[in-house]
């Protein structure tokens, strides 16, 4: 077992053998040799249908030919300049064209940097210190937001990380998602002190939690009434739910959006996008400092352009239809084997919770049977299906998940859920 050997070796040099906590699961993760379309191939000769897709970015599947071709050309032209390029304008224009709130863009290197800078911008713009964040939302691994956090932090049992000074997070107000009264109360009690509300319009880091009807509209209205900036963290939903992300899907336009994942076509990227009047508070025009050696990196920008160019109506129709097929089948299978579970989905995202309650927030999500989830994960893995190894992540589809792949997946879901129901 080469993966086992490599994991033993990796643990000597890399903390926990991995470079991001969520990649670890018991007894050891498989090590990837290559990936193509909707498949991952491991070093032991196994092939998996991939529903993790690098936690979201690979909407066109792995190793997309057009992206490779364009990136190859760019590699020979140089990989980092520390000077502006025309391609940055092309990708920025695409973002401005597609994303409703975007009048201007700043490219950074990750979603983490994007949310950190967006929050700083909101504080600089409003002159206020406090921010509202929702329990279980994950906005990256920086100090302002790593409290009651989702994703790997929750999976590995440390949603509040040591090493973050109380002083830093005393300005982060934590509220339950989908609870209008909690927001009203917090705003009342912190009158004129709140710079922004940052929200994942669909919570993709505690599984897949949907905003209840009217909730995003409520957030838009109450922030407007109180001169609070509304930030949609669209690192997952951007370009996935629609070309204009969740803001287009739900027709609610925030002041700022943070983007990442799909925007880089499989290369590292992040972006802050929003109204010109706010964005121009970033240096060098304004005083809110934001900078990066690799900001607007030509490789990521090139891959981003080549990816967004391929996201047409057909892409959305096909990925949504395939997701619906899986989700309908999942519901049937759950009923057939009498399993206590809830399935949620939107666009090309879905997740099953081993939970008897409707999952509308973090507290309820946390009550899910995570042991059962990991059994389900391993049953699927045995059958050649790779999903994110956590109850608190979300499954994603790409354009390469065709009918045959969906059929295979449904069969594997049936067998796996049958196995864990016995
Ligand atoms: N925001 C959301 C909603 C995310 O899902 C993530 C990562 O999963 C981030 C921010 C952080 O992005 P990155 O991992 O690129 O730093």
Coordinates of C-alpha atoms and ligand atoms in Angstrom, one line a residue:
X1 CA 0.0 0.0 0.0
X2 CA 1.9 3.0 -1.3
X3 CA -0.5 5.5 0.2
X4 CA 0.1 4.0 3.6
X5 CA 3.8 4.2 3.2
X6 CA 3.7 7.7 1.9
X7 CA 1.5 8.7 4.8
X8 CA 4.1 7.3 7.2
X9 CA 6.8 9.3 5.5
X10 CA 4.7 12.4 5.3
X11 CA 4.0 12.4 9.0
X12 CA 7.7 12.8 9.6
X13 CA 7.9 16.1 7.7
X14 CA 4.5 17.5 7.4
X15 CA 2.3 18.2 10.5
X16 CA -0.2 15.3 10.6
X17 CA 1.0 14.2 7.2
X18 CA -1.1 16.8 5.4
X19 CA -1.0 20.5 4.6
X20 CA -4.7 21.3 5.4
X21 CA -6.4 19.5 8.3
X22 CA -9.6 18.4 6.4
X23 CA -7.4 16.2 4.1
X24 CA -6.7 13.8 7.0
X25 CA -9.1 11.0 7.9
X26 CA -8.6 7.7 9.6
X27 CA -6.6 5.5 9.1
X28 CA -4.8 7.6 6.4
X29 CA -5.8 9.4 3.2
X30 CA -5.1 8.0 -0.2
X31 CA -2.3 9.9 -2.0
X32 CA -3.1 11.2 -5.4
X33 CA -1.0 10.5 -8.5
X34 CA -3.1 12.3 -11.1
X35 CA -6.5 13.5 -11.9
X36 CA -8.6 13.8 -15.1
X37 CA -12.2 14.9 -15.7
X38 CA -14.3 13.7 -12.7
X39 CA -11.7 11.1 -11.6
X40 CA -8.9 11.0 -9.1
X41 CA -6.2 8.3 -9.5
X42 CA -4.3 7.3 -6.4
X43 CA -0.7 5.9 -6.1
X44 CA -2.1 2.4 -5.5
X45 CA -3.9 2.2 -8.9
X46 CA -7.4 3.0 -7.6
X47 CA -9.7 5.3 -9.5
X48 CA -12.3 7.4 -7.7
X49 CA -15.3 9.5 -9.0
X50 CA -14.5 12.8 -7.3
X51 CA -17.3 14.8 -5.5
X52 CA -14.8 16.9 -3.5
X53 CA -13.3 18.5 -6.5
X54 CA -10.5 20.1 -4.4
X55 CA -13.3 21.5 -2.2
X56 CA -15.1 23.2 -5.0
X57 CA -12.8 24.8 -7.7
X58 CA -12.8 22.1 -10.4
X59 CA -16.1 22.8 -12.0
X60 CA -14.8 21.8 -15.4
X61 CA -13.4 18.6 -14.0
X62 CA -9.6 18.0 -13.6
X63 CA -7.0 18.9 -16.2
X64 CA -9.3 20.8 -18.5
X65 CA -7.7 20.9 -21.9
X66 CA -8.4 24.6 -22.6
X67 CA -7.1 25.7 -19.2
X68 CA -3.9 23.6 -19.7
X69 CA -3.3 25.0 -23.2
X70 CA -3.7 28.6 -22.0
X71 CA -1.6 28.1 -18.8
X72 CA 1.1 26.4 -20.9
X73 CA 1.3 29.4 -23.2
X74 CA 1.5 31.7 -20.1
X75 CA 4.2 29.6 -18.5
X76 CA 6.6 30.5 -21.3
X77 CA 5.7 34.2 -21.0
X78 CA 6.7 34.3 -17.3
X79 CA 5.0 33.3 -14.1
X80 CA 5.2 36.4 -11.9
X81 CA 6.1 40.0 -12.8
X82 CA 5.3 42.3 -9.9
X83 CA 3.9 44.6 -12.6
X84 CA 0.4 44.9 -14.0
X85 CA -0.8 42.9 -17.0
X86 CA -3.7 43.2 -19.5
X87 CA -5.0 39.8 -18.4
X88 CA -5.9 41.2 -15.0
X89 CA -8.2 43.7 -16.7
X90 CA -9.8 40.9 -18.7
X91 CA -10.6 38.8 -15.7
X92 CA -11.7 41.8 -13.6
X93 CA -14.1 42.8 -16.5
X94 CA -15.5 39.3 -16.5
X95 CA -16.1 39.5 -12.7
X96 CA -17.7 43.0 -13.1
X97 CA -19.9 41.7 -16.0
X98 CA -21.1 38.6 -14.2
X99 CA -21.2 39.4 -10.5
X100 CA -24.0 41.9 -9.7
X101 CA -22.4 43.8 -6.8
X102 CA -19.0 44.1 -8.6
X103 CA -18.0 47.4 -10.0
X104 CA -14.3 46.9 -9.1
X105 CA -12.1 44.0 -8.1
X106 CA -8.9 43.4 -6.1
X107 CA -7.3 40.0 -6.8
X108 CA -5.5 38.2 -4.0
X109 CA -4.3 34.6 -3.5
X110 CA -6.8 32.8 -1.5
X111 CA -10.3 33.0 0.0
X112 CA -8.8 33.6 3.4
X113 CA -7.0 36.7 2.2
X114 CA -10.2 37.8 0.4
X115 CA -12.3 37.8 3.5
X116 CA -9.6 39.2 5.7
X117 CA -9.2 42.1 3.4
X118 CA -12.9 42.6 2.8
X119 CA -13.5 42.9 6.6
X120 CA -10.6 45.3 6.9
X121 CA -12.1 47.3 4.0
X122 CA -15.5 47.3 5.7
X123 CA -13.9 48.5 9.0
X124 CA -11.9 51.2 7.2
X125 CA -14.8 52.4 5.2
X126 CA -17.3 52.6 8.1
X127 CA -14.9 53.5 10.8
X128 CA -16.5 50.8 13.0
X129 CA -14.9 47.9 14.7
X130 CA -17.4 45.1 15.2
X131 CA -18.5 42.5 12.7
X132 CA -21.2 39.9 12.7
X133 CA -20.4 36.3 11.7
X134 CA -22.6 33.3 11.8
X135 CA -22.0 30.2 13.9
X136 CA -20.4 27.5 11.7
X137 CA -19.6 29.8 8.8
X138 CA -16.0 29.3 7.6
X139 CA -14.4 32.4 6.0
X140 CA -10.8 31.1 6.0
X141 CA -8.2 30.6 8.7
X142 CA -7.5 34.1 9.9
X143 CA -8.1 35.6 13.3
X144 CA -11.2 37.8 12.8
X145 CA -13.3 34.8 11.8
X146 CA -11.8 31.6 13.2
X147 CA -14.4 31.4 16.0
X148 CA -17.2 28.9 16.0
X149 CA -15.9 28.1 12.6
X150 CA -16.9 25.3 10.2
X151 CA -14.9 23.1 7.8
X152 CA -11.8 21.4 9.1
X153 CA -11.9 23.4 12.4
X154 CA -15.2 21.8 13.3
X155 CA -14.3 18.4 11.8
X156 CA -11.3 18.2 14.0
X157 CA -13.0 19.6 17.1
X158 CA -11.5 23.0 17.4
X159 CA -13.9 25.6 16.0
X160 CA -12.2 28.2 18.3
X161 CA -8.5 28.1 17.7
X162 CA -6.0 28.7 20.4
X163 CA -3.6 31.4 19.5
X164 CA -6.2 34.0 18.7
X165 CA -6.2 36.8 21.3
X166 CA -9.5 37.5 23.0
X167 CA -8.9 41.1 22.0
X168 CA -9.1 40.2 18.4
X169 CA -12.3 38.3 18.5
X170 CA -14.1 40.5 21.0
X171 CA -15.2 42.5 18.0
X172 CA -16.6 39.5 16.2
X173 CA -20.3 39.0 17.2
X174 CA -21.4 35.4 16.7
X175 CA -25.0 34.7 15.8
X176 CA -27.0 31.6 14.7
X177 CA -27.8 31.5 10.9
X178 CA -31.4 31.8 9.8
X179 CA -32.4 33.6 12.9
X180 CA -33.7 37.1 12.2
X181 CA -34.4 38.1 15.8
X182 CA -30.8 37.4 16.8
X183 CA -29.6 39.8 14.1
X184 CA -32.1 42.5 15.1
X185 CA -31.1 42.2 18.7
X186 CA -27.3 42.3 18.0
X187 CA -27.7 45.4 15.9
X188 CA -29.9 47.1 18.5
X189 CA -27.4 46.3 21.2
X190 CA -24.4 47.5 19.2
X191 CA -25.9 50.6 17.6
X192 CA -23.5 52.3 15.2
X193 CA -20.7 49.9 16.1
X194 CA -21.1 47.2 13.4
X195 CA -19.0 47.5 10.3
X196 CA -20.3 44.5 8.4
X197 CA -22.2 41.3 8.4
X198 CA -20.2 38.6 6.6
X199 CA -22.3 35.6 5.5
X200 CA -22.0 32.5 3.3
X201 CA -25.3 32.8 1.4
X202 CA -25.4 29.0 1.4
X203 CA -23.4 27.6 4.3
X204 CA -21.1 25.2 2.6
X205 CA -18.7 24.5 5.5
X206 CA -21.1 22.8 7.9
X207 CA -22.5 20.6 5.1
X208 CA -25.0 22.4 3.0
X209 CA -27.3 24.7 4.9
X210 CA -29.7 26.8 2.9
X211 CA -30.9 30.2 3.8
X212 CA -34.6 30.1 4.7
X213 CA -37.0 32.0 2.4
X214 CA -36.5 35.7 2.7
X215 CA -33.5 35.5 5.1
X216 CA -31.0 37.0 2.7
X217 CA -33.5 39.8 1.8
X218 CA -33.9 40.5 5.5
X219 CA -30.1 40.7 5.9
X220 CA -29.9 43.1 2.9
X221 CA -32.7 45.3 4.3
X222 CA -31.5 45.5 7.9
X223 CA -27.9 46.2 6.9
X224 CA -29.0 49.0 4.6
X225 CA -31.2 50.6 7.3
X226 CA -28.3 50.6 9.7
X227 CA -25.4 51.6 7.4
X228 CA -23.8 48.2 7.9
X229 CA -22.0 46.7 4.9
X230 CA -23.3 43.3 3.8
X231 CA -20.5 41.0 2.6
X232 CA -21.5 37.8 0.7
X233 CA -18.6 35.3 1.1
X234 CA -19.0 33.6 -2.3
X235 CA -15.8 31.6 -2.2
X236 CA -17.9 28.5 -2.7
X237 CA -21.1 29.8 -4.3
X238 CA -19.4 32.3 -6.7
X239 CA -19.7 31.0 -10.4
X240 CA -21.2 27.7 -9.0
X241 CA -24.8 28.7 -8.3
X242 CA -24.9 31.0 -11.3
X243 CA -22.3 33.0 -13.3
X244 CA -23.1 35.8 -10.8
X245 CA -23.0 33.5 -7.8
X246 CA -25.6 33.3 -5.0
X247 CA -26.4 37.0 -5.4
X248 CA -27.6 36.4 -8.9
X249 CA -29.3 33.1 -7.9
X250 CA -31.2 34.8 -5.0
X251 CA -31.4 38.2 -6.6
X252 CA -30.0 39.9 -3.5
X253 CA -27.1 42.3 -4.0
X254 CA -24.6 42.7 -1.2
X255 CA -22.1 45.6 -0.9
X256 CA -19.1 43.4 -1.2
X257 CA -18.4 39.9 -2.3
X258 CA -15.4 37.6 -1.7
X259 CA -14.5 35.1 -4.4
X260 CA -12.0 32.4 -4.8
X261 CA -11.9 28.7 -5.8
X262 CA -13.6 28.5 -9.3
X263 CA -12.2 32.0 -10.1
X264 CA -8.7 30.6 -10.3
X265 CA -9.5 27.6 -12.5
X266 CA -7.6 25.3 -10.2
X267 CA -4.9 27.7 -9.3
X268 CA -4.6 29.8 -6.1
X269 CA -6.7 32.9 -6.2
X270 CA -9.1 35.1 -4.2
X271 CA -10.8 38.4 -4.9
X272 CA -12.8 41.1 -3.2
X273 CA -15.4 42.7 -5.5
X274 CA -17.9 45.5 -4.8
X275 CA -19.1 49.0 -5.2
X276 CA -16.5 51.5 -6.5
X277 CA -17.1 53.9 -3.7
X278 CA -16.2 51.3 -1.2
X279 CA -13.4 49.5 -3.1
X280 CA -11.6 52.8 -3.7
X281 CA -10.8 52.8 0.0
X282 CA -8.2 50.2 -0.8
X283 CA -4.6 51.4 -1.3
X284 CA -3.2 52.9 -3.4
X285 CA -6.3 55.1 -3.9
X286 CA -7.5 54.9 -0.3
X287 CA -5.8 54.2 3.0
X288 CA -7.0 50.6 3.7
X289 CA -3.8 48.6 3.1
X290 CA -3.9 45.5 1.0
X291 CA -1.0 44.1 -0.9
X292 CA 0.6 40.8 -2.2
X293 CA 3.6 39.6 -4.1
X294 CA 1.4 37.2 -6.0
X295 CA -1.8 39.3 -6.3
X296 CA -3.1 39.0 -9.8
X297 CA -0.6 36.2 -10.5
X298 CA -0.6 35.6 -14.3
X299 CA -0.9 31.9 -14.1
X300 CA -4.0 32.0 -11.8
X301 CA -5.5 34.8 -13.9
X302 CA -5.0 33.0 -17.1
X303 CA -6.6 29.8 -15.7
X304 CA -9.4 31.9 -14.3
X305 CA -10.2 33.5 -17.7
X306 CA -10.0 30.1 -19.5
X307 CA -12.4 28.6 -16.9
X308 CA -15.0 31.4 -16.8
X309 CA -15.1 31.4 -20.6
X310 CA -16.5 27.8 -20.5
X311 CA -19.3 28.4 -18.0
X312 CA -22.3 28.7 -20.3
X313 CA -26.0 28.0 -19.7
X314 CA -25.4 24.4 -20.7
X315 CA -22.9 24.0 -17.9
X316 CA -25.4 25.2 -15.3
X317 CA -28.3 23.2 -16.7
X318 CA -26.3 20.0 -16.9
X319 CA -24.6 20.2 -13.5
X320 CA -27.9 21.1 -11.8
X321 CA -29.8 18.3 -13.5
X322 CA -27.2 15.7 -12.5
X323 CA -27.2 16.9 -8.9
X324 CA -31.0 16.7 -8.8
X325 CA -30.8 13.1 -10.0
X326 CA -28.4 12.2 -7.3
X327 CA -30.4 14.0 -4.6
X328 CA -33.7 12.5 -5.7
X329 CA -32.1 9.0 -5.6
X330 CA -30.5 9.7 -2.2
X331 CA -33.9 10.6 -0.8
X332 CA -35.4 7.4 -2.2
X333 CA -32.6 5.3 -0.8
X334 CA -32.8 6.9 2.6
X335 CA -36.5 6.1 2.7
X336 CA -36.0 2.6 1.4
X337 CA -33.5 1.6 4.1
X338 CA -35.3 3.7 6.8
X339 CA -32.3 5.8 7.6
X340 CA -32.6 8.8 9.8
X341 CA -31.1 11.4 7.5
X342 CA -31.8 14.7 5.8
X343 CA -30.5 15.6 2.3
X344 CA -30.0 19.2 1.1
X345 CA -28.9 20.6 -2.2
X346 CA -28.8 23.7 -4.3
X347 CA -27.4 24.0 -7.8
X348 CA -24.5 21.6 -8.0
X349 CA -23.9 21.3 -4.3
X350 CA -25.4 18.7 -1.9
X351 CA -24.9 16.9 1.4
X352 CA -26.6 14.3 3.5
X353 CA -26.8 14.7 7.3
X354 CA -27.3 11.7 9.6
X355 CA -29.7 13.8 11.6
X356 CA -33.4 13.5 12.4
X357 CA -34.0 17.3 12.6
X358 CA -34.2 19.8 9.7
X359 CA -30.7 21.2 9.6
X360 CA -31.1 25.0 9.5
X361 CA -28.1 26.1 11.6
X362 CA -24.8 25.0 13.2
X363 CA -26.2 23.8 16.5
X364 CA -28.5 21.4 14.7
X365 CA -25.8 20.3 12.2
X366 CA -23.5 19.5 15.1
X367 CA -26.1 17.0 16.4
X368 CA -25.5 14.8 13.3
X369 CA -24.1 11.3 13.7
X370 CA -20.5 12.0 12.5
X371 CA -19.4 8.4 13.1
X372 CA -22.1 7.2 10.8
X373 CA -21.1 9.7 8.3
X374 CA -17.5 8.4 8.3
X375 CA -18.8 4.9 7.8
X376 CA -20.8 6.1 4.8
X377 CA -17.6 7.9 3.5
X378 CA -15.6 4.6 3.8
X379 CA -18.3 2.5 2.2
X380 CA -18.4 4.9 -0.8
X381 CA -14.6 5.0 -1.0
X382 CA -14.5 1.2 -1.2
X383 CA -16.9 1.5 -4.2
X384 CA -14.7 4.1 -5.9
X385 CA -16.5 7.3 -4.9
X386 CA -14.6 10.1 -3.1
X387 CA -16.7 12.7 -1.2
X388 CA -15.2 15.2 1.3
X389 CA -14.3 13.2 4.4
X390 CA -16.5 15.1 6.8
X391 CA -20.1 15.6 7.7
X392 CA -19.3 19.3 7.7
X393 CA -18.3 19.7 4.1
X394 CA -20.3 19.8 0.9
X395 CA -20.3 17.6 -2.2
X396 CA -19.8 19.3 -5.6
X397 CA -20.4 18.2 -9.2
X398 CA -18.5 19.2 -12.4
X399 CA -19.5 19.2 -16.0
X400 CA -17.7 15.9 -16.4
X401 CA -20.1 14.0 -14.1
X402 CA -22.1 12.5 -17.0
X403 CA -25.1 10.2 -16.9
X404 CA -23.0 7.0 -16.7
X405 CA -21.0 8.4 -13.8
X406 CA -24.2 9.5 -12.1
X407 CA -25.7 6.0 -12.5
X408 CA -22.6 4.4 -11.0
X409 CA -22.7 6.9 -8.1
X410 CA -26.4 6.1 -7.4
X411 CA -25.6 2.4 -7.3
X412 CA -22.7 3.0 -4.9
X413 CA -24.9 5.2 -2.7
X414 CA -27.5 2.5 -2.6
X415 CA -25.0 -0.2 -1.6
X416 CA -23.2 2.0 0.9
X417 CA -26.4 3.2 2.7
X418 CA -27.7 -0.3 2.8
X419 CA -24.4 -1.4 4.4
X420 CA -24.6 1.2 7.1
X421 CA -28.3 0.6 7.8
X422 CA -27.6 -3.0 8.8
Ligands
LIG1 N1 -14.7 31.3 2.5 C1 -15.4 30.2 2.2 C2 -16.9 30.2 2.1 C3 -14.7 29.0 2.0 O1 -15.4 27.9 1.8 C4 -13.3 29.0 2.1 C5 -12.5 27.7 2.0 O2 -13.0 26.7 1.9 C6 -12.7 30.2 2.4 C7 -13.4 31.3 2.6 C8 -11.2 30.2 2.5 O3 -10.6 30.1 1.2 P1 -9.1 29.5 1.0 O4 -9.1 28.1 1.5 O5 -8.9 29.7 -0.4 O6 -8.2 30.4 1.9

